[in-house]
JSON list of C-alpha atoms in Angstrom, two decimals:
[
{"chain": "A", "resi": 239, "resn": "MET", "atom": "CA", "xyz": [-45.01, -7.27, 30.73]},
{"chain": "A", "resi": 240, "resn": "THR", "atom": "CA", "xyz": [-45.59, -4.81, 27.94]},
{"chain": "A", "resi": 241, "resn": "TRP", "atom": "CA", "xyz": [-43.66, -1.55, 27.95]},
{"chain": "A", "resi": 242, "resn": "SER", "atom": "CA", "xyz": [-43.62, 1.36, 25.62]},
{"chain": "A", "resi": 243, "resn": "GLU", "atom": "CA", "xyz": [-40.25, 1.81, 23.94]},
{"chain": "A", "resi": 244, "resn": "THR", "atom": "CA", "xyz": [-39.51, 4.77, 26.20]},
{"chain": "A", "resi": 245, "resn": "GLU", "atom": "CA", "xyz": [-40.34, 2.79, 29.35]},
{"chain": "A", "resi": 246, "resn": "TYR", "atom": "CA", "xyz": [-38.22, -0.13, 28.19]},
{"chain": "A", "resi": 247, "resn": "LEU", "atom": "CA", "xyz": [-35.24, 2.10, 27.38]},
{"chain": "A", "resi": 248, "resn": "ASP", "atom": "CA", "xyz": [-35.52, 3.90, 30.73]},
{"chain": "A", "resi": 249, "resn": "TYR", "atom": "CA", "xyz": [-35.60, 0.60, 32.60]},
{"chain": "A", "resi": 250, "resn": "LEU", "atom": "CA", "xyz": [-32.75, -0.82, 30.52]},
{"chain": "A", "resi": 251, "resn": "GLN", "atom": "CA", "xyz": [-30.60, 2.24, 31.25]},
{"chain": "A", "resi": 252, "resn": "SER", "atom": "CA", "xyz": [-31.42, 2.04, 34.96]},
{"chain": "A", "resi": 253, "resn": "GLU", "atom": "CA", "xyz": [-30.46, -1.63, 35.17]},
{"chain": "A", "resi": 254, "resn": "ARG", "atom": "CA", "xyz": [-27.26, -1.03, 33.22]},
{"chain": "A", "resi": 255, "resn": "ARG", "atom": "CA", "xyz": [-26.34, 1.81, 35.60]},
{"chain": "A", "resi": 256, "resn": "GLY", "atom": "CA", "xyz": [-26.98, -0.38, 38.65]},
{"chain": "A", "resi": 257, "resn": "TYR", "atom": "CA", "xyz": [-25.06, -3.33, 37.24]},
{"chain": "A", "resi": 258, "resn": "ALA", "atom": "CA", "xyz": [-22.09, -1.16, 36.31]},
{"chain": "A", "resi": 259, "resn": "TRP", "atom": "CA", "xyz": [-22.08, 0.43, 39.77]},
{"chain": "A", "resi": 260, "resn": "VAL", "atom": "CA", "xyz": [-21.96, -2.98, 41.48]},
{"chain": "A", "resi": 261, "resn": "MET", "atom": "CA", "xyz": [-19.29, -4.29, 39.13]},
{"chain": "A", "resi": 262, "resn": "GLN", "atom": "CA", "xyz": [-17.15, -1.24, 39.85]},
{"chain": "A", "resi": 263, "resn": "HIS", "atom": "CA", "xyz": [-17.72, -1.02, 43.62]},
{"chain": "A", "resi": 264, "resn": "HIS", "atom": "CA", "xyz": [-17.86, -4.72, 44.46]},
{"chain": "A", "resi": 265, "resn": "GLY", "atom": "CA", "xyz": [-16.23, -6.40, 41.47]},
{"chain": "A", "resi": 266, "resn": "GLY", "atom": "CA", "xyz": [-13.18, -4.19, 41.16]},
{"chain": "A", "resi": 267, "resn": "LEU", "atom": "CA", "xyz": [-13.72, -3.24, 37.53]},
{"chain": "A", "resi": 268, "resn": "THR", "atom": "CA", "xyz": [-12.76, 0.13, 36.18]},
{"chain": "A", "resi": 269, "resn": "SER", "atom": "CA", "xyz": [-15.56, 2.46, 35.14]},
{"chain": "A", "resi": 270, "resn": "ALA", "atom": "CA", "xyz": [-15.05, 1.58, 31.48]},
{"chain": "A", "resi": 271, "resn": "GLU", "atom": "CA", "xyz": [-14.92, -2.16, 32.19]},
{"chain": "A", "resi": 272, "resn": "ALA", "atom": "CA", "xyz": [-18.04, -1.94, 34.35]},
{"chain": "A", "resi": 273, "resn": "HIS", "atom": "CA", "xyz": [-19.89, -0.04, 31.63]},
{"chain": "A", "resi": 274, "resn": "GLU", "atom": "CA", "xyz": [-18.89, -2.66, 29.04]},
{"chain": "A", "resi": 275, "resn": "ALA", "atom": "CA", "xyz": [-19.98, -5.48, 31.36]},
{"chain": "A", "resi": 276, "resn": "ALA", "atom": "CA", "xyz": [-23.36, -3.79, 31.79]},
{"chain": "A", "resi": 277, "resn": "LEU", "atom": "CA", "xyz": [-23.84, -3.49, 28.03]},
{"chain": "A", "resi": 278, "resn": "GLU", "atom": "CA", "xyz": [-23.03, -7.19, 27.65]},
{"chain": "A", "resi": 279, "resn": "ARG", "atom": "CA", "xyz": [-25.37, -8.22, 30.47]},
{"chain": "A", "resi": 280, "resn": "TYR", "atom": "CA", "xyz": [-28.18, -5.96, 29.31]},
{"chain": "A", "resi": 281, "resn": "PRO", "atom": "CA", "xyz": [-28.16, -5.84, 25.52]},
{"chain": "A", "resi": 282, "resn": "TYR", "atom": "CA", "xyz": [-30.94, -3.98, 23.76]},
{"chain": "A", "resi": 283, "resn": "GLU", "atom": "CA", "xyz": [-33.74, -6.34, 22.78]},
{"chain": "A", "resi": 284, "resn": "PRO", "atom": "CA", "xyz": [-36.01, -5.38, 19.87]},
{"chain": "A", "resi": 285, "resn": "GLU", "atom": "CA", "xyz": [-39.68, -4.76, 20.55]},
{"chain": "A", "resi": 286, "resn": "ASP", "atom": "CA", "xyz": [-40.69, -8.02, 18.90]},
{"chain": "A", "resi": 287, "resn": "ALA", "atom": "CA", "xyz": [-38.22, -10.20, 20.85]},
{"chain": "A", "resi": 288, "resn": "PRO", "atom": "CA", "xyz": [-40.28, -12.99, 22.45]},
{"chain": "A", "resi": 289, "resn": "TYR", "atom": "CA", "xyz": [-38.76, -12.68, 25.92]},
{"chain": "A", "resi": 290, "resn": "ARG", "atom": "CA", "xyz": [-37.89, -9.00, 25.87]},
{"chain": "A", "resi": 291, "resn": "GLY", "atom": "CA", "xyz": [-36.98, -7.83, 29.34]},
{"chain": "A", "resi": 292, "resn": "LEU", "atom": "CA", "xyz": [-36.96, -11.26, 30.94]},
{"chain": "A", "resi": 293, "resn": "VAL", "atom": "CA", "xyz": [-33.61, -10.36, 32.50]},
{"chain": "A", "resi": 294, "resn": "PHE", "atom": "CA", "xyz": [-35.49, -7.73, 34.53]},
{"chain": "A", "resi": 295, "resn": "HIS", "atom": "CA", "xyz": [-37.14, -10.41, 36.69]},
{"chain": "A", "resi": 296, "resn": "ASP", "atom": "CA", "xyz": [-34.20, -9.97, 39.10]},
{"chain": "A", "resi": 297, "resn": "GLU", "atom": "CA", "xyz": [-32.55, -6.64, 39.69]},
{"chain": "A", "resi": 298, "resn": "ALA", "atom": "CA", "xyz": [-29.07, -5.69, 38.57]},
{"chain": "A", "resi": 299, "resn": "TRP", "atom": "CA", "xyz": [-27.68, -6.18, 42.08]},
{"chain": "A", "resi": 300, "resn": "HIS", "atom": "CA", "xyz": [-28.48, -9.90, 41.87]},
{"chain": "A", "resi": 301, "resn": "TRP", "atom": "CA", "xyz": [-27.02, -10.43, 38.40]},
{"chain": "A", "resi": 302, "resn": "ALA", "atom": "CA", "xyz": [-23.84, -8.57, 39.32]},
{"chain": "A", "resi": 303, "resn": "MET", "atom": "CA", "xyz": [-23.41, -10.59, 42.50]},
{"chain": "A", "resi": 304, "resn": "VAL", "atom": "CA", "xyz": [-23.81, -13.79, 40.49]},
{"chain": "A", "resi": 305, "resn": "ALA", "atom": "CA", "xyz": [-21.14, -12.56, 38.07]},
{"chain": "A", "resi": 306, "resn": "ILE", "atom": "CA", "xyz": [-18.77, -11.64, 40.91]},
{"chain": "A", "resi": 307, "resn": "HIS", "atom": "CA", "xyz": [-19.36, -14.43, 43.44]},
{"chain": "A", "resi": 308, "resn": "GLY", "atom": "CA", "xyz": [-21.23, -17.16, 41.55]},
{"chain": "A", "resi": 309, "resn": "ASP", "atom": "CA", "xyz": [-24.67, -18.69, 41.92]},
{"chain": "A", "resi": 310, "resn": "ARG", "atom": "CA", "xyz": [-24.12, -19.56, 45.57]},
{"chain": "A", "resi": 311, "resn": "TYR", "atom": "CA", "xyz": [-23.45, -16.00, 46.67]},
{"chain": "A", "resi": 312, "resn": "VAL", "atom": "CA", "xyz": [-26.66, -16.02, 48.73]},
{"chain": "A", "resi": 313, "resn": "VAL", "atom": "CA", "xyz": [-25.25, -18.88, 50.81]},
{"chain": "A", "resi": 314, "resn": "GLU", "atom": "CA", "xyz": [-21.58, -17.95, 50.83]},
{"chain": "A", "resi": 315, "resn": "HIS", "atom": "CA", "xyz": [-22.11, -14.19, 51.23]},
{"chain": "A", "resi": 316, "resn": "PRO", "atom": "CA", "xyz": [-25.45, -13.74, 53.02]},
{"chain": "A", "resi": 317, "resn": "GLU", "atom": "CA", "xyz": [-24.52, -10.12, 53.77]},
{"chain": "A", "resi": 318, "resn": "LEU", "atom": "CA", "xyz": [-24.84, -9.45, 50.03]},
{"chain": "A", "resi": 319, "resn": "VAL", "atom": "CA", "xyz": [-28.34, -10.88, 49.57]},
{"chain": "A", "resi": 320, "resn": "HIS", "atom": "CA", "xyz": [-29.93, -7.45, 49.87]},
{"chain": "A", "resi": 321, "resn": "PRO", "atom": "CA", "xyz": [-28.72, -4.41, 47.94]},
{"chain": "A", "resi": 322, "resn": "SER", "atom": "CA", "xyz": [-26.62, -1.94, 49.88]},
{"chain": "A", "resi": 323, "resn": "PRO", "atom": "CA", "xyz": [-28.01, 1.50, 50.79]},
{"chain": "A", "resi": 324, "resn": "ASP", "atom": "CA", "xyz": [-25.51, 3.08, 48.35]},
{"chain": "A", "resi": 325, "resn": "TYR", "atom": "CA", "xyz": [-26.85, 0.93, 45.53]},
{"chain": "A", "resi": 326, "resn": "GLN", "atom": "CA", "xyz": [-30.44, 1.70, 46.47]},
{"chain": "A", "resi": 327, "resn": "ALA", "atom": "CA", "xyz": [-29.61, 5.42, 46.41]},
{"chain": "A", "resi": 328, "resn": "LEU", "atom": "CA", "xyz": [-28.95, 5.14, 42.66]},
{"chain": "A", "resi": 329, "resn": "ALA", "atom": "CA", "xyz": [-32.68, 4.97, 41.98]}
]
């Protein structure tokens, strides 16, 4: 997908916000730790990066759940497969 720089930055910020929220509310991180984790998970990628934004193919909820519970979270925690209403309200 091709985004303008503004669209990319808006999406990046949104995903970072969602990831940090999950890491704080489900992962037990402090606000500062959750923010740092989001920056690490969603680094800025330059416009000419070949796979810029590939991380966006799954939403932040998924990547945070993988970080917290591991790749098998969908099997071991089926109640977490779908984002919570509180998470969805962030949008």
